[in-house]
Amino acid sequence: MVDMDLKGDAISELPDAVLHQILSFLSTRESVRTSVLSTRWRSLWSAVPSLHFYQEEFPRRESLLELVERAWAARDADVTIITFRLVVSENIDRCYVGRWLENAAERNVEEAEVEVPVGSGHDGSGIVPDSLLRCQSLRSLKLVLPLWKVVFDDGAVGPGSLTTMHLKGIQSCKSSLGTLISSCPVLQELRLEDCYFDLLKITANELKCLTVSRCIFDAYNEVVISTPKLLSFHYTSGKAQGCFIRDMANLVDASIVLFNLSPQNSSVRAWSGSEIFKGLSHASSLTITYLGNQRLSVEEHLQYLPIYLNLKYLRLNILFSRECMEAIAYMLKHMPDLEILVVHNELVWYSIIEEHISWTSKQLTGGMLNRLKEIQLGNFGSSNHETEFIEFLVKNGRIAQDHDGSSLHQK
């Protein structure tokens, strides 16, 4: 037991470095409030290696701006900033944001996270500071800055320590973003949301996780992805003119949303089914969502489908039709070790439309479901082709049970 009357304030007697570490777990506003405790605490907050600003803690935007400016002014230029985090819900002039990012880079920031809506003034756009994109101490970068641009030249030295990058709302000038990604030798996690690209080529030898979501691409360019160590790939973006996936031999989990696919051997520059499916052939878990106006067809889209030797789980989100049955069956023939199949009808009203496409279950037989253990069907109705497809799956599941004793569950 410590007699506080004799020993005084034990916490205040701790070394500055320890107190700075304690204060780094607080927001900067909370850290500043400790300055009224005593003379010992008066200036401790100004050397805390982390700056965290959240607008929800401030009654007025002006109060937030004043504290951010005060916090930077109180720090010597040689004081390292480990973390700079700014999360606001109101507009802040891009001049402020740009200057704060430059301050963080000058102080060898390791983790930078800035979330700001469209800035005020002119079109609201800004340019991500070059000093931040070249910061060698930076390990994690998250920028939610709608309309802000990334400009990064060929041959420039990128952030050599960056392992995680998350960009939302960012615009890439020409090939700047691809060049930036290629200049990050140890990048392991990349997430791109609501971004705009003239051209996107992702080459990252150490990348493990990649998400490209709701991004917009130039109508006449392609998306090229080369990531030999990638484990997780999620692509839910729009209508690029072609997606070429290469060097994904270690892929484990993948999901992709497709729109209109061009026929095999077509001169029309659109999504190439063979390129996409070939790139995903090493995955053990795969989700494919196809929302194209043109029905998925074996002859036009799947002729060169590779063998998926590792695939255990497959989910298909499609506009289910009789023609799709043949396409699904053809895909299953190329997935010999599939254990779980999920088919979800994206528009239930399609199920009640009777189609007159010639199709028989003979095209589906042959024991291709030897290891299938579980089937899940979502938004299915009672049309003839849906019933026929269910009968086919159950029948082939029973064949699998005869072969190895596995059980089949229809949901």
mmCIF file of C-alpha atoms in Angstrom:
data_model
loop_
_atom_site.group_PDB
_atom_site.id
_atom_site.type_symbol
_atom_site.label_atom_id
_atom_site.label_comp_id
_atom_site.label_asym_id
_atom_site.label_seq_id
_atom_site.Cartn_x
_atom_site.Cartn_y
_atom_site.Cartn_z
ATOM 1 C CA MET A 1 0.000 0.000 0.000
ATOM 2 C CA VAL A 2 1.224 3.495 -0.827
ATOM 3 C CA ASP A 3 0.565 6.326 1.567
ATOM 4 C CA MET A 4 -0.521 9.046 -0.888
ATOM 5 C CA ASP A 5 -0.211 11.764 1.786
ATOM 6 C CA LEU A 6 3.475 10.928 2.142
ATOM 7 C CA LYS A 7 4.315 9.962 -1.424
ATOM 8 C CA GLY A 8 2.230 12.596 -3.204
ATOM 9 C CA ASP A 9 0.837 11.986 -6.717
ATOM 10 C CA ALA A 10 2.469 8.711 -7.823
ATOM 11 C CA ILE A 11 1.244 9.003 -11.410
ATOM 12 C CA SER A 12 2.719 12.469 -11.834
ATOM 13 C CA GLU A 13 6.073 11.132 -10.732
ATOM 14 C CA LEU A 14 6.235 8.762 -13.697
ATOM 15 C CA PRO A 15 8.720 9.634 -16.472
ATOM 16 C CA ASP A 16 7.518 11.881 -19.295
ATOM 17 C CA ALA A 17 7.784 9.060 -21.834
ATOM 18 C CA VAL A 18 5.412 6.879 -19.798
ATOM 19 C CA LEU A 19 2.890 9.704 -19.366
ATOM 20 C CA HIS A 20 3.038 10.476 -23.074
ATOM 21 C CA GLN A 21 2.268 6.836 -23.791
ATOM 22 C CA ILE A 22 -0.720 6.940 -21.417
ATOM 23 C CA LEU A 23 -2.070 10.133 -22.996
ATOM 24 C CA SER A 24 -1.680 8.670 -26.493
ATOM 25 C CA PHE A 25 -4.671 6.405 -25.771
ATOM 26 C CA LEU A 26 -6.892 9.471 -25.374
ATOM 27 C CA SER A 27 -8.225 11.832 -27.996
ATOM 28 C CA THR A 28 -6.236 15.048 -28.260
ATOM 29 C CA ARG A 29 -9.104 17.039 -26.751
ATOM 30 C CA GLU A 30 -9.105 14.781 -23.683
ATOM 31 C CA SER A 31 -5.316 14.965 -23.525
ATOM 32 C CA VAL A 32 -5.391 18.788 -23.539
ATOM 33 C CA ARG A 33 -7.857 18.812 -20.634
ATOM 34 C CA THR A 34 -5.235 17.161 -18.383
ATOM 35 C CA SER A 35 -3.181 20.374 -18.565
ATOM 36 C CA VAL A 36 -5.293 21.886 -15.750
ATOM 37 C CA LEU A 37 -4.371 19.145 -13.253
ATOM 38 C CA SER A 38 -1.105 20.713 -12.099
ATOM 39 C CA THR A 39 2.049 22.457 -13.262
ATOM 40 C CA ARG A 40 3.536 19.002 -13.962
ATOM 41 C CA TRP A 41 0.807 18.277 -16.527
ATOM 42 C CA ARG A 42 0.578 21.719 -18.096
ATOM 43 C CA SER A 43 2.605 20.998 -21.235
ATOM 44 C CA LEU A 44 2.727 17.195 -21.297
ATOM 45 C CA TRP A 45 -0.031 17.000 -23.935
ATOM 46 C CA SER A 46 2.047 18.967 -26.447
ATOM 47 C CA ALA A 47 4.593 16.163 -26.788
ATOM 48 C CA VAL A 48 2.192 13.213 -27.028
ATOM 49 C CA PRO A 49 3.197 11.238 -30.162
ATOM 50 C CA SER A 50 -0.412 10.718 -31.297
ATOM 51 C CA LEU A 51 -2.952 13.270 -32.487
ATOM 52 C CA HIS A 52 -6.594 12.121 -32.561
ATOM 53 C CA PHE A 53 -9.365 14.555 -33.530
ATOM 54 C CA TYR A 54 -13.050 13.579 -33.695
ATOM 55 C CA GLN A 55 -15.650 16.191 -34.579
ATOM 56 C CA GLU A 56 -18.266 14.547 -32.350
ATOM 57 C CA GLU A 57 -16.297 15.868 -29.354
ATOM 58 C CA PHE A 58 -16.634 19.509 -30.417
ATOM 59 C CA PRO A 59 -19.766 21.684 -30.219
ATOM 60 C CA ARG A 60 -18.617 23.822 -33.153
ATOM 61 C CA ARG A 61 -16.430 23.176 -36.190
ATOM 62 C CA GLU A 62 -14.392 26.288 -35.377
ATOM 63 C CA SER A 63 -13.436 24.770 -32.012
ATOM 64 C CA LEU A 64 -12.081 21.733 -33.807
ATOM 65 C CA LEU A 65 -10.047 23.831 -36.245
ATOM 66 C CA GLU A 66 -8.605 25.911 -33.416
ATOM 67 C CA LEU A 67 -7.443 22.866 -31.471
ATOM 68 C CA VAL A 68 -5.889 21.165 -34.509
ATOM 69 C CA GLU A 69 -3.964 24.308 -35.364
ATOM 70 C CA ARG A 70 -2.926 24.768 -31.740
ATOM 71 C CA ALA A 71 -1.755 21.143 -31.478
ATOM 72 C CA TRP A 72 0.513 21.448 -34.516
ATOM 73 C CA ALA A 73 1.879 24.814 -33.389
ATOM 74 C CA ALA A 74 2.762 23.419 -29.958
ATOM 75 C CA ARG A 75 4.954 20.680 -31.412
ATOM 76 C CA ASP A 76 8.562 21.089 -32.361
ATOM 77 C CA ALA A 77 9.436 20.100 -35.913
ATOM 78 C CA ASP A 78 11.691 17.304 -34.672
ATOM 79 C CA VAL A 79 8.964 15.636 -32.556
ATOM 80 C CA THR A 80 7.862 12.399 -34.250
ATOM 81 C CA ILE A 81 4.127 11.821 -34.697
ATOM 82 C CA ILE A 82 3.226 8.140 -34.567
ATOM 83 C CA THR A 83 -0.477 8.559 -35.344
ATOM 84 C CA PHE A 84 -2.490 11.374 -36.934
ATOM 85 C CA ARG A 85 -6.233 10.751 -37.047
ATOM 86 C CA LEU A 86 -8.902 13.246 -38.143
ATOM 87 C CA VAL A 87 -12.538 12.178 -38.487
ATOM 88 C CA VAL A 88 -15.101 14.891 -39.252
ATOM 89 C CA SER A 89 -18.590 15.084 -40.718
ATOM 90 C CA GLU A 90 -18.586 18.708 -41.892
ATOM 91 C CA ASN A 91 -16.700 20.407 -44.687
ATOM 92 C CA ILE A 92 -13.194 21.663 -43.967
ATOM 93 C CA ASP A 93 -11.257 23.779 -46.418
ATOM 94 C CA ARG A 94 -8.742 21.690 -48.337
ATOM 95 C CA CYS A 95 -5.961 24.123 -47.447
ATOM 96 C CA TYR A 96 -6.255 23.122 -43.794
ATOM 97 C CA VAL A 97 -6.345 19.392 -44.556
ATOM 98 C CA GLY A 98 -3.435 19.554 -46.984
ATOM 99 C CA ARG A 99 -1.292 21.486 -44.506
ATOM 100 C CA TRP A 100 -2.048 19.038 -41.689
ATOM 101 C CA LEU A 101 -1.097 16.070 -43.866
ATOM 102 C CA GLU A 102 2.155 17.802 -44.776
ATOM 103 C CA ASN A 103 2.854 18.434 -41.079
ATOM 104 C CA ALA A 104 2.324 14.746 -40.351
ATOM 105 C CA ALA A 105 4.693 13.700 -43.133
ATOM 106 C CA GLU A 106 7.375 16.160 -41.965
ATOM 107 C CA ARG A 107 7.213 14.601 -38.501
ATOM 108 C CA ASN A 108 7.661 11.034 -39.817
ATOM 109 C CA VAL A 109 4.111 9.885 -39.163
ATOM 110 C CA GLU A 110 3.596 6.113 -39.056
ATOM 111 C CA GLU A 111 -0.201 5.942 -39.244
ATOM 112 C CA ALA A 112 -2.361 8.559 -40.985
ATOM 113 C CA GLU A 113 -6.161 8.418 -41.107
ATOM 114 C CA VAL A 114 -8.158 11.353 -42.457
ATOM 115 C CA GLU A 115 -11.892 11.249 -43.146
ATOM 116 C CA VAL A 116 -13.338 14.534 -44.442
ATOM 117 C CA PRO A 117 -16.355 15.212 -46.715
ATOM 118 C CA VAL A 118 -15.967 17.380 -49.831
ATOM 119 C CA GLY A 119 -13.926 20.453 -48.859
ATOM 120 C CA SER A 120 -15.175 23.973 -49.305
ATOM 121 C CA GLY A 121 -13.937 26.386 -51.954
ATOM 122 C CA HIS A 122 -14.246 26.057 -55.752
ATOM 123 C CA ASP A 123 -14.886 22.423 -56.699
ATOM 124 C CA GLY A 124 -13.884 21.106 -53.267
ATOM 125 C CA SER A 125 -11.035 19.024 -54.687
ATOM 126 C CA GLY A 126 -7.484 18.924 -53.409
ATOM 127 C CA ILE A 127 -4.244 17.097 -54.137
ATOM 128 C CA VAL A 128 -2.826 14.594 -51.675
ATOM 129 C CA PRO A 129 0.524 16.068 -50.575
ATOM 130 C CA ASP A 130 3.494 14.579 -52.363
ATOM 131 C CA SER A 131 5.438 14.518 -49.103
ATOM 132 C CA LEU A 132 2.872 12.127 -47.599
ATOM 133 C CA LEU A 133 3.036 9.757 -50.577
ATOM 134 C CA ARG A 134 6.833 9.651 -50.248
ATOM 135 C CA CYS A 135 6.948 9.390 -46.444
ATOM 136 C CA GLN A 136 9.313 6.521 -45.599
ATOM 137 C CA SER A 137 8.052 6.084 -42.027
ATOM 138 C CA LEU A 138 4.398 5.670 -43.075
ATOM 139 C CA ARG A 139 3.050 2.173 -42.340
ATOM 140 C CA SER A 140 -0.732 2.670 -42.591
ATOM 141 C CA LEU A 141 -2.664 5.185 -44.717
ATOM 142 C CA LYS A 142 -6.420 5.751 -44.818
ATOM 143 C CA LEU A 143 -7.791 8.682 -46.809
ATOM 144 C CA VAL A 144 -11.515 9.307 -47.203
ATOM 145 C CA LEU A 145 -11.312 12.475 -49.295
ATOM 146 C CA PRO A 146 -13.917 12.678 -52.092
ATOM 147 C CA LEU A 147 -12.639 14.476 -55.229
ATOM 148 C CA TRP A 148 -9.054 14.661 -53.980
ATOM 149 C CA LYS A 149 -6.425 13.663 -56.537
ATOM 150 C CA VAL A 150 -3.354 11.461 -56.371
ATOM 151 C CA VAL A 151 -0.479 12.608 -58.571
ATOM 152 C CA PHE A 152 2.542 10.317 -58.522
ATOM 153 C CA ASP A 153 5.181 10.257 -61.265
ATOM 154 C CA ASP A 154 7.026 7.278 -62.719
ATOM 155 C CA GLY A 155 10.331 6.677 -60.995
ATOM 156 C CA ALA A 156 9.313 8.473 -57.793
ATOM 157 C CA VAL A 157 10.282 6.851 -54.492
ATOM 158 C CA GLY A 158 7.163 5.710 -52.674
ATOM 159 C CA PRO A 159 6.484 4.963 -48.992
ATOM 160 C CA GLY A 160 8.864 2.075 -48.428
ATOM 161 C CA SER A 161 7.313 0.972 -45.107
ATOM 162 C CA LEU A 162 3.632 1.141 -46.098
ATOM 163 C CA THR A 163 1.779 -2.132 -45.413
ATOM 164 C CA THR A 164 -1.869 -0.965 -45.414
ATOM 165 C CA MET A 165 -3.582 1.537 -47.734
ATOM 166 C CA HIS A 166 -7.284 2.421 -47.836
ATOM 167 C CA LEU A 167 -8.466 5.103 -50.271
ATOM 168 C CA LYS A 168 -12.069 6.260 -50.686
ATOM 169 C CA GLY A 169 -13.329 8.878 -53.133
ATOM 170 C CA ILE A 170 -9.837 9.509 -54.524
ATOM 171 C CA GLN A 171 -9.210 10.366 -58.179
ATOM 172 C CA SER A 172 -6.094 9.069 -59.913
ATOM 173 C CA CYS A 173 -4.466 11.261 -62.538
ATOM 174 C CA LYS A 174 -3.559 8.994 -65.459
ATOM 175 C CA SER A 175 -1.615 6.008 -64.060
ATOM 176 C CA SER A 176 -0.614 7.702 -60.792
ATOM 177 C CA LEU A 177 -2.310 5.268 -58.417
ATOM 178 C CA GLY A 178 -0.905 2.191 -60.124
ATOM 179 C CA THR A 179 2.539 3.762 -60.059
ATOM 180 C CA LEU A 180 2.145 4.558 -56.353
ATOM 181 C CA ILE A 181 1.075 0.990 -55.541
ATOM 182 C CA SER A 182 4.018 -0.441 -57.460
ATOM 183 C CA SER A 183 6.372 1.777 -55.440
ATOM 184 C CA CYS A 184 5.247 0.219 -52.126
ATOM 185 C CA PRO A 185 7.501 -2.861 -51.795
ATOM 186 C CA VAL A 186 5.914 -4.254 -48.602
ATOM 187 C CA LEU A 187 2.238 -3.348 -49.187
ATOM 188 C CA GLN A 188 0.036 -6.184 -47.896
ATOM 189 C CA GLU A 189 -3.505 -4.788 -47.741
ATOM 190 C CA LEU A 190 -5.123 -2.479 -50.305
ATOM 191 C CA ARG A 191 -8.714 -1.219 -50.307
ATOM 192 C CA LEU A 192 -10.080 1.118 -53.007
ATOM 193 C CA GLU A 193 -13.648 2.442 -52.670
ATOM 194 C CA ASP A 194 -15.590 4.905 -54.826
ATOM 195 C CA CYS A 195 -12.403 5.942 -56.602
ATOM 196 C CA TYR A 196 -11.993 7.125 -60.194
ATOM 197 C CA PHE A 197 -9.211 5.924 -62.487
ATOM 198 C CA ASP A 198 -8.150 6.744 -65.995
ATOM 199 C CA LEU A 199 -6.024 3.600 -65.914
ATOM 200 C CA LEU A 200 -5.497 1.006 -63.197
ATOM 201 C CA LYS A 201 -2.650 -1.492 -63.164
ATOM 202 C CA ILE A 202 -2.007 -3.082 -59.805
ATOM 203 C CA THR A 203 1.375 -4.763 -59.466
ATOM 204 C CA ALA A 204 2.242 -5.648 -55.878
ATOM 205 C CA ASN A 205 4.448 -8.633 -55.117
ATOM 206 C CA GLU A 206 3.702 -8.755 -51.368
ATOM 207 C CA LEU A 207 -0.025 -7.899 -51.446
ATOM 208 C CA LYS A 208 -2.221 -10.318 -49.444
ATOM 209 C CA CYS A 209 -5.667 -8.657 -49.481
ATOM 210 C CA LEU A 210 -7.210 -6.574 -52.267
ATOM 211 C CA THR A 211 -10.662 -4.956 -52.384
ATOM 212 C CA VAL A 212 -11.856 -2.793 -55.290
ATOM 213 C CA SER A 213 -15.376 -1.559 -54.595
ATOM 214 C CA ARG A 214 -17.733 0.732 -56.544
ATOM 215 C CA CYS A 215 -14.908 2.339 -58.485
ATOM 216 C CA ILE A 216 -15.337 4.070 -61.855
ATOM 217 C CA PHE A 217 -12.965 3.507 -64.744
ATOM 218 C CA ASP A 218 -12.264 5.215 -68.019
ATOM 219 C CA ALA A 219 -14.445 3.596 -70.696
ATOM 220 C CA TYR A 220 -11.519 2.761 -72.982
ATOM 221 C CA ASN A 221 -9.016 1.305 -70.540
ATOM 222 C CA GLU A 222 -8.492 -2.011 -68.814
ATOM 223 C CA VAL A 223 -7.915 -3.208 -65.267
ATOM 224 C CA VAL A 224 -4.764 -5.320 -64.932
ATOM 225 C CA ILE A 225 -4.004 -7.022 -61.620
ATOM 226 C CA SER A 226 -0.769 -8.916 -60.960
ATOM 227 C CA THR A 227 -0.387 -10.013 -57.330
ATOM 228 C CA PRO A 228 1.421 -13.367 -56.910
ATOM 229 C CA LYS A 229 0.957 -13.641 -53.117
ATOM 230 C CA LEU A 230 -2.671 -12.491 -52.958
ATOM 231 C CA LEU A 231 -4.866 -14.511 -50.561
ATOM 232 C CA SER A 232 -8.129 -12.527 -50.598
ATOM 233 C CA PHE A 233 -9.642 -10.713 -53.600
ATOM 234 C CA HIS A 234 -12.966 -8.846 -53.667
ATOM 235 C CA TYR A 235 -14.000 -6.954 -56.783
ATOM 236 C CA THR A 236 -17.395 -5.225 -56.833
ATOM 237 C CA SER A 237 -16.833 -2.401 -59.283
ATOM 238 C CA GLY A 238 -18.484 -1.358 -62.479
ATOM 239 C CA LYS A 239 -18.064 -1.683 -66.189
ATOM 240 C CA ALA A 240 -14.397 -1.503 -66.994
ATOM 241 C CA GLN A 241 -13.599 -2.595 -70.520
ATOM 242 C CA GLY A 242 -11.697 -5.643 -69.387
ATOM 243 C CA CYS A 243 -10.313 -7.154 -66.228
ATOM 244 C CA PHE A 244 -7.109 -9.167 -66.520
ATOM 245 C CA ILE A 245 -6.192 -11.104 -63.391
ATOM 246 C CA ARG A 246 -2.740 -12.631 -63.349
ATOM 247 C CA ASP A 247 -0.410 -14.411 -60.946
ATOM 248 C CA MET A 248 -2.875 -15.372 -58.200
ATOM 249 C CA ALA A 249 -1.561 -18.864 -57.514
ATOM 250 C CA ASN A 250 -2.020 -18.481 -53.724
ATOM 251 C CA LEU A 251 -5.586 -17.157 -53.845
ATOM 252 C CA VAL A 252 -7.895 -18.539 -51.122
ATOM 253 C CA ASP A 253 -11.027 -16.370 -51.014
ATOM 254 C CA ALA A 254 -12.491 -14.384 -53.915
ATOM 255 C CA SER A 255 -15.701 -12.592 -54.845
ATOM 256 C CA ILE A 256 -16.455 -10.681 -58.021
ATOM 257 C CA VAL A 257 -19.380 -8.810 -59.572
ATOM 258 C CA LEU A 258 -19.704 -9.022 -63.361
ATOM 259 C CA PHE A 259 -21.876 -7.057 -65.728
ATOM 260 C CA ASN A 260 -22.040 -7.646 -69.463
ATOM 261 C CA LEU A 261 -19.531 -10.183 -70.738
ATOM 262 C CA SER A 262 -18.341 -10.182 -74.321
ATOM 263 C CA PRO A 263 -18.599 -13.425 -76.326
ATOM 264 C CA GLN A 264 -15.395 -15.451 -76.681
ATOM 265 C CA ASN A 265 -13.458 -14.326 -79.795
ATOM 266 C CA SER A 266 -15.452 -11.093 -79.923
ATOM 267 C CA SER A 267 -13.747 -7.939 -81.141
ATOM 268 C CA VAL A 268 -15.915 -5.859 -78.799
ATOM 269 C CA ARG A 269 -13.909 -4.569 -75.840
ATOM 270 C CA ALA A 270 -15.942 -5.704 -72.849
ATOM 271 C CA TRP A 271 -15.562 -8.081 -69.954
ATOM 272 C CA SER A 272 -13.760 -11.254 -70.983
ATOM 273 C CA GLY A 273 -15.143 -14.237 -69.103
ATOM 274 C CA SER A 274 -12.152 -16.439 -69.902
ATOM 275 C CA GLU A 275 -9.664 -13.898 -68.511
ATOM 276 C CA ILE A 276 -11.583 -13.404 -65.284
ATOM 277 C CA PHE A 277 -12.342 -17.058 -64.553
ATOM 278 C CA LYS A 278 -8.807 -18.108 -65.377
ATOM 279 C CA GLY A 279 -7.415 -15.613 -62.900
ATOM 280 C CA LEU A 280 -9.636 -16.957 -60.092
ATOM 281 C CA SER A 281 -8.970 -20.650 -60.730
ATOM 282 C CA HIS A 282 -6.832 -21.218 -57.608
ATOM 283 C CA ALA A 283 -9.439 -20.046 -55.076
ATOM 284 C CA SER A 284 -10.930 -22.411 -52.485
ATOM 285 C CA SER A 285 -13.940 -20.107 -51.857
ATOM 286 C CA LEU A 286 -15.543 -18.184 -54.734
ATOM 287 C CA THR A 287 -18.588 -15.901 -55.025
ATOM 288 C CA ILE A 288 -19.696 -14.778 -58.502
ATOM 289 C CA THR A 289 -22.452 -12.205 -59.005
ATOM 290 C CA TYR A 290 -23.552 -11.781 -62.614
ATOM 291 C CA LEU A 291 -25.971 -8.905 -63.320
ATOM 292 C CA GLY A 292 -25.637 -8.565 -67.085
ATOM 293 C CA ASN A 293 -28.510 -8.057 -69.495
ATOM 294 C CA GLN A 294 -27.149 -10.926 -71.556
ATOM 295 C CA ARG A 295 -27.730 -14.377 -70.088
ATOM 296 C CA LEU A 296 -24.688 -16.382 -69.027
ATOM 297 C CA SER A 297 -23.938 -18.807 -71.857
ATOM 298 C CA VAL A 298 -21.540 -21.741 -72.224
ATOM 299 C CA GLU A 299 -20.866 -21.111 -75.903
ATOM 300 C CA GLU A 300 -20.322 -17.372 -75.563
ATOM 301 C CA HIS A 301 -18.686 -17.001 -72.141
ATOM 302 C CA LEU A 302 -17.439 -20.270 -70.640
ATOM 303 C CA GLN A 303 -15.812 -22.301 -73.402
ATOM 304 C CA TYR A 304 -12.306 -21.874 -71.979
ATOM 305 C CA LEU A 305 -13.202 -22.334 -68.328
ATOM 306 C CA PRO A 306 -10.218 -23.721 -66.342
ATOM 307 C CA ILE A 307 -10.342 -26.550 -63.802
ATOM 308 C CA TYR A 308 -10.857 -25.327 -60.231
ATOM 309 C CA LEU A 309 -8.889 -27.984 -58.370
ATOM 310 C CA ASN A 310 -8.944 -26.200 -54.991
ATOM 311 C CA LEU A 311 -12.530 -24.951 -54.932
ATOM 312 C CA LYS A 312 -14.641 -26.110 -51.968
ATOM 313 C CA TYR A 313 -17.281 -23.376 -51.757
ATOM 314 C CA LEU A 314 -19.134 -21.708 -54.657
ATOM 315 C CA ARG A 315 -21.855 -19.055 -54.440
ATOM 316 C CA LEU A 316 -23.620 -17.848 -57.575
ATOM 317 C CA ASN A 317 -25.831 -14.741 -57.431
ATOM 318 C CA ILE A 318 -27.559 -14.669 -60.814
ATOM 319 C CA LEU A 319 -30.775 -13.945 -62.652
ATOM 320 C CA PHE A 320 -31.802 -17.595 -62.761
ATOM 321 C CA SER A 321 -33.105 -18.919 -66.066
ATOM 322 C CA ARG A 322 -33.205 -22.153 -68.007
ATOM 323 C CA GLU A 323 -30.140 -21.085 -69.981
ATOM 324 C CA CYS A 324 -28.289 -20.495 -66.722
ATOM 325 C CA MET A 325 -28.864 -24.126 -65.740
ATOM 326 C CA GLU A 326 -26.636 -25.291 -68.563
ATOM 327 C CA ALA A 327 -23.991 -22.710 -67.649
ATOM 328 C CA ILE A 328 -24.008 -23.749 -63.984
ATOM 329 C CA ALA A 329 -23.772 -27.406 -64.900
ATOM 330 C CA TYR A 330 -20.830 -26.692 -67.172
ATOM 331 C CA MET A 331 -19.096 -24.830 -64.359
ATOM 332 C CA LEU A 332 -19.675 -27.699 -61.928
ATOM 333 C CA LYS A 333 -17.893 -30.082 -64.288
ATOM 334 C CA HIS A 334 -14.780 -27.980 -63.792
ATOM 335 C CA MET A 335 -14.998 -28.063 -59.980
ATOM 336 C CA PRO A 336 -14.299 -31.689 -59.018
ATOM 337 C CA ASP A 337 -13.820 -31.129 -55.264
ATOM 338 C CA LEU A 338 -16.724 -28.743 -54.656
ATOM 339 C CA GLU A 339 -18.399 -29.354 -51.275
ATOM 340 C CA ILE A 340 -20.873 -26.473 -50.855
ATOM 341 C CA LEU A 341 -22.977 -24.910 -53.629
ATOM 342 C CA VAL A 342 -25.122 -21.799 -53.077
ATOM 343 C CA VAL A 343 -27.338 -20.471 -55.880
ATOM 344 C CA HIS A 344 -29.266 -17.266 -55.201
ATOM 345 C CA ASN A 345 -31.821 -15.928 -57.657
ATOM 346 C CA GLU A 346 -31.265 -12.145 -57.647
ATOM 347 C CA LEU A 347 -34.723 -11.303 -59.025
ATOM 348 C CA VAL A 348 -37.433 -13.617 -57.815
ATOM 349 C CA TRP A 349 -39.915 -12.537 -60.490
ATOM 350 C CA TYR A 350 -37.690 -14.109 -63.124
ATOM 351 C CA SER A 351 -38.567 -17.452 -61.611
ATOM 352 C CA ILE A 352 -42.195 -17.318 -62.727
ATOM 353 C CA ILE A 353 -41.356 -16.666 -66.399
ATOM 354 C CA GLU A 354 -41.593 -19.841 -68.454
ATOM 355 C CA GLU A 355 -38.834 -19.996 -71.047
ATOM 356 C CA HIS A 356 -38.691 -22.076 -74.184
ATOM 357 C CA ILE A 357 -34.999 -22.952 -74.325
ATOM 358 C CA SER A 358 -34.079 -26.517 -75.157
ATOM 359 C CA TRP A 359 -32.315 -28.129 -72.217
ATOM 360 C CA THR A 360 -32.226 -31.626 -70.791
ATOM 361 C CA SER A 361 -30.647 -33.116 -67.706
ATOM 362 C CA LYS A 362 -28.502 -35.347 -69.924
ATOM 363 C CA GLN A 363 -26.193 -32.380 -70.319
ATOM 364 C CA LEU A 364 -25.623 -32.403 -66.581
ATOM 365 C CA THR A 365 -25.088 -36.049 -65.700
ATOM 366 C CA GLY A 366 -21.749 -37.739 -65.242
ATOM 367 C CA GLY A 367 -21.193 -37.620 -61.481
ATOM 368 C CA MET A 368 -19.519 -34.213 -61.456
ATOM 369 C CA LEU A 369 -20.828 -33.609 -57.903
ATOM 370 C CA ASN A 370 -18.830 -36.427 -56.342
ATOM 371 C CA ARG A 371 -17.910 -34.447 -53.211
ATOM 372 C CA LEU A 372 -20.880 -32.104 -52.923
ATOM 373 C CA LYS A 373 -22.222 -32.140 -49.350
ATOM 374 C CA GLU A 374 -24.548 -29.140 -49.099
ATOM 375 C CA ILE A 375 -26.799 -27.204 -51.459
ATOM 376 C CA GLN A 376 -28.429 -23.854 -50.618
ATOM 377 C CA LEU A 377 -31.009 -22.304 -52.952
ATOM 378 C CA GLY A 378 -32.320 -18.785 -52.375
ATOM 379 C CA ASN A 379 -35.343 -16.986 -53.910
ATOM 380 C CA PHE A 380 -36.366 -20.047 -55.905
ATOM 381 C CA GLY A 381 -39.970 -20.497 -56.989
ATOM 382 C CA SER A 382 -41.863 -23.406 -58.521
ATOM 383 C CA SER A 383 -41.368 -22.932 -62.254
ATOM 384 C CA ASN A 384 -40.577 -25.983 -64.363
ATOM 385 C CA HIS A 385 -36.910 -25.146 -64.903
ATOM 386 C CA GLU A 386 -36.325 -24.405 -61.221
ATOM 387 C CA THR A 387 -37.916 -27.685 -60.208
ATOM 388 C CA GLU A 388 -35.905 -29.552 -62.818
ATOM 389 C CA PHE A 389 -32.679 -27.974 -61.591
ATOM 390 C CA ILE A 390 -33.419 -28.918 -57.979
ATOM 391 C CA GLU A 391 -34.145 -32.518 -59.029
ATOM 392 C CA PHE A 392 -30.848 -32.661 -60.872
ATOM 393 C CA LEU A 393 -28.875 -31.457 -57.851
ATOM 394 C CA VAL A 394 -30.599 -33.859 -55.460
ATOM 395 C CA LYS A 395 -30.085 -36.768 -57.847
ATOM 396 C CA ASN A 396 -26.409 -36.065 -58.301
ATOM 397 C CA GLY A 397 -26.047 -35.556 -54.577
ATOM 398 C CA ARG A 398 -27.390 -39.034 -53.987
ATOM 399 C CA ILE A 399 -24.875 -40.364 -56.501
ATOM 400 C CA ALA A 400 -22.175 -38.711 -54.406
ATOM 401 C CA GLN A 401 -23.563 -40.402 -51.274
ATOM 402 C CA ASP A 402 -23.272 -43.791 -52.957
ATOM 403 C CA HIS A 403 -19.643 -43.072 -53.802
ATOM 404 C CA ASP A 404 -18.223 -41.872 -50.472
ATOM 405 C CA GLY A 405 -20.993 -41.837 -47.880
ATOM 406 C CA SER A 406 -21.156 -38.061 -47.651
ATOM 407 C CA SER A 407 -24.454 -36.405 -46.762
ATOM 408 C CA LEU A 408 -26.370 -33.884 -48.845
ATOM 409 C CA HIS A 409 -28.451 -31.092 -47.317
ATOM 410 C CA GLN A 410 -30.939 -29.194 -49.447
ATOM 411 C CA LYS A 411 -31.840 -25.785 -48.035
#
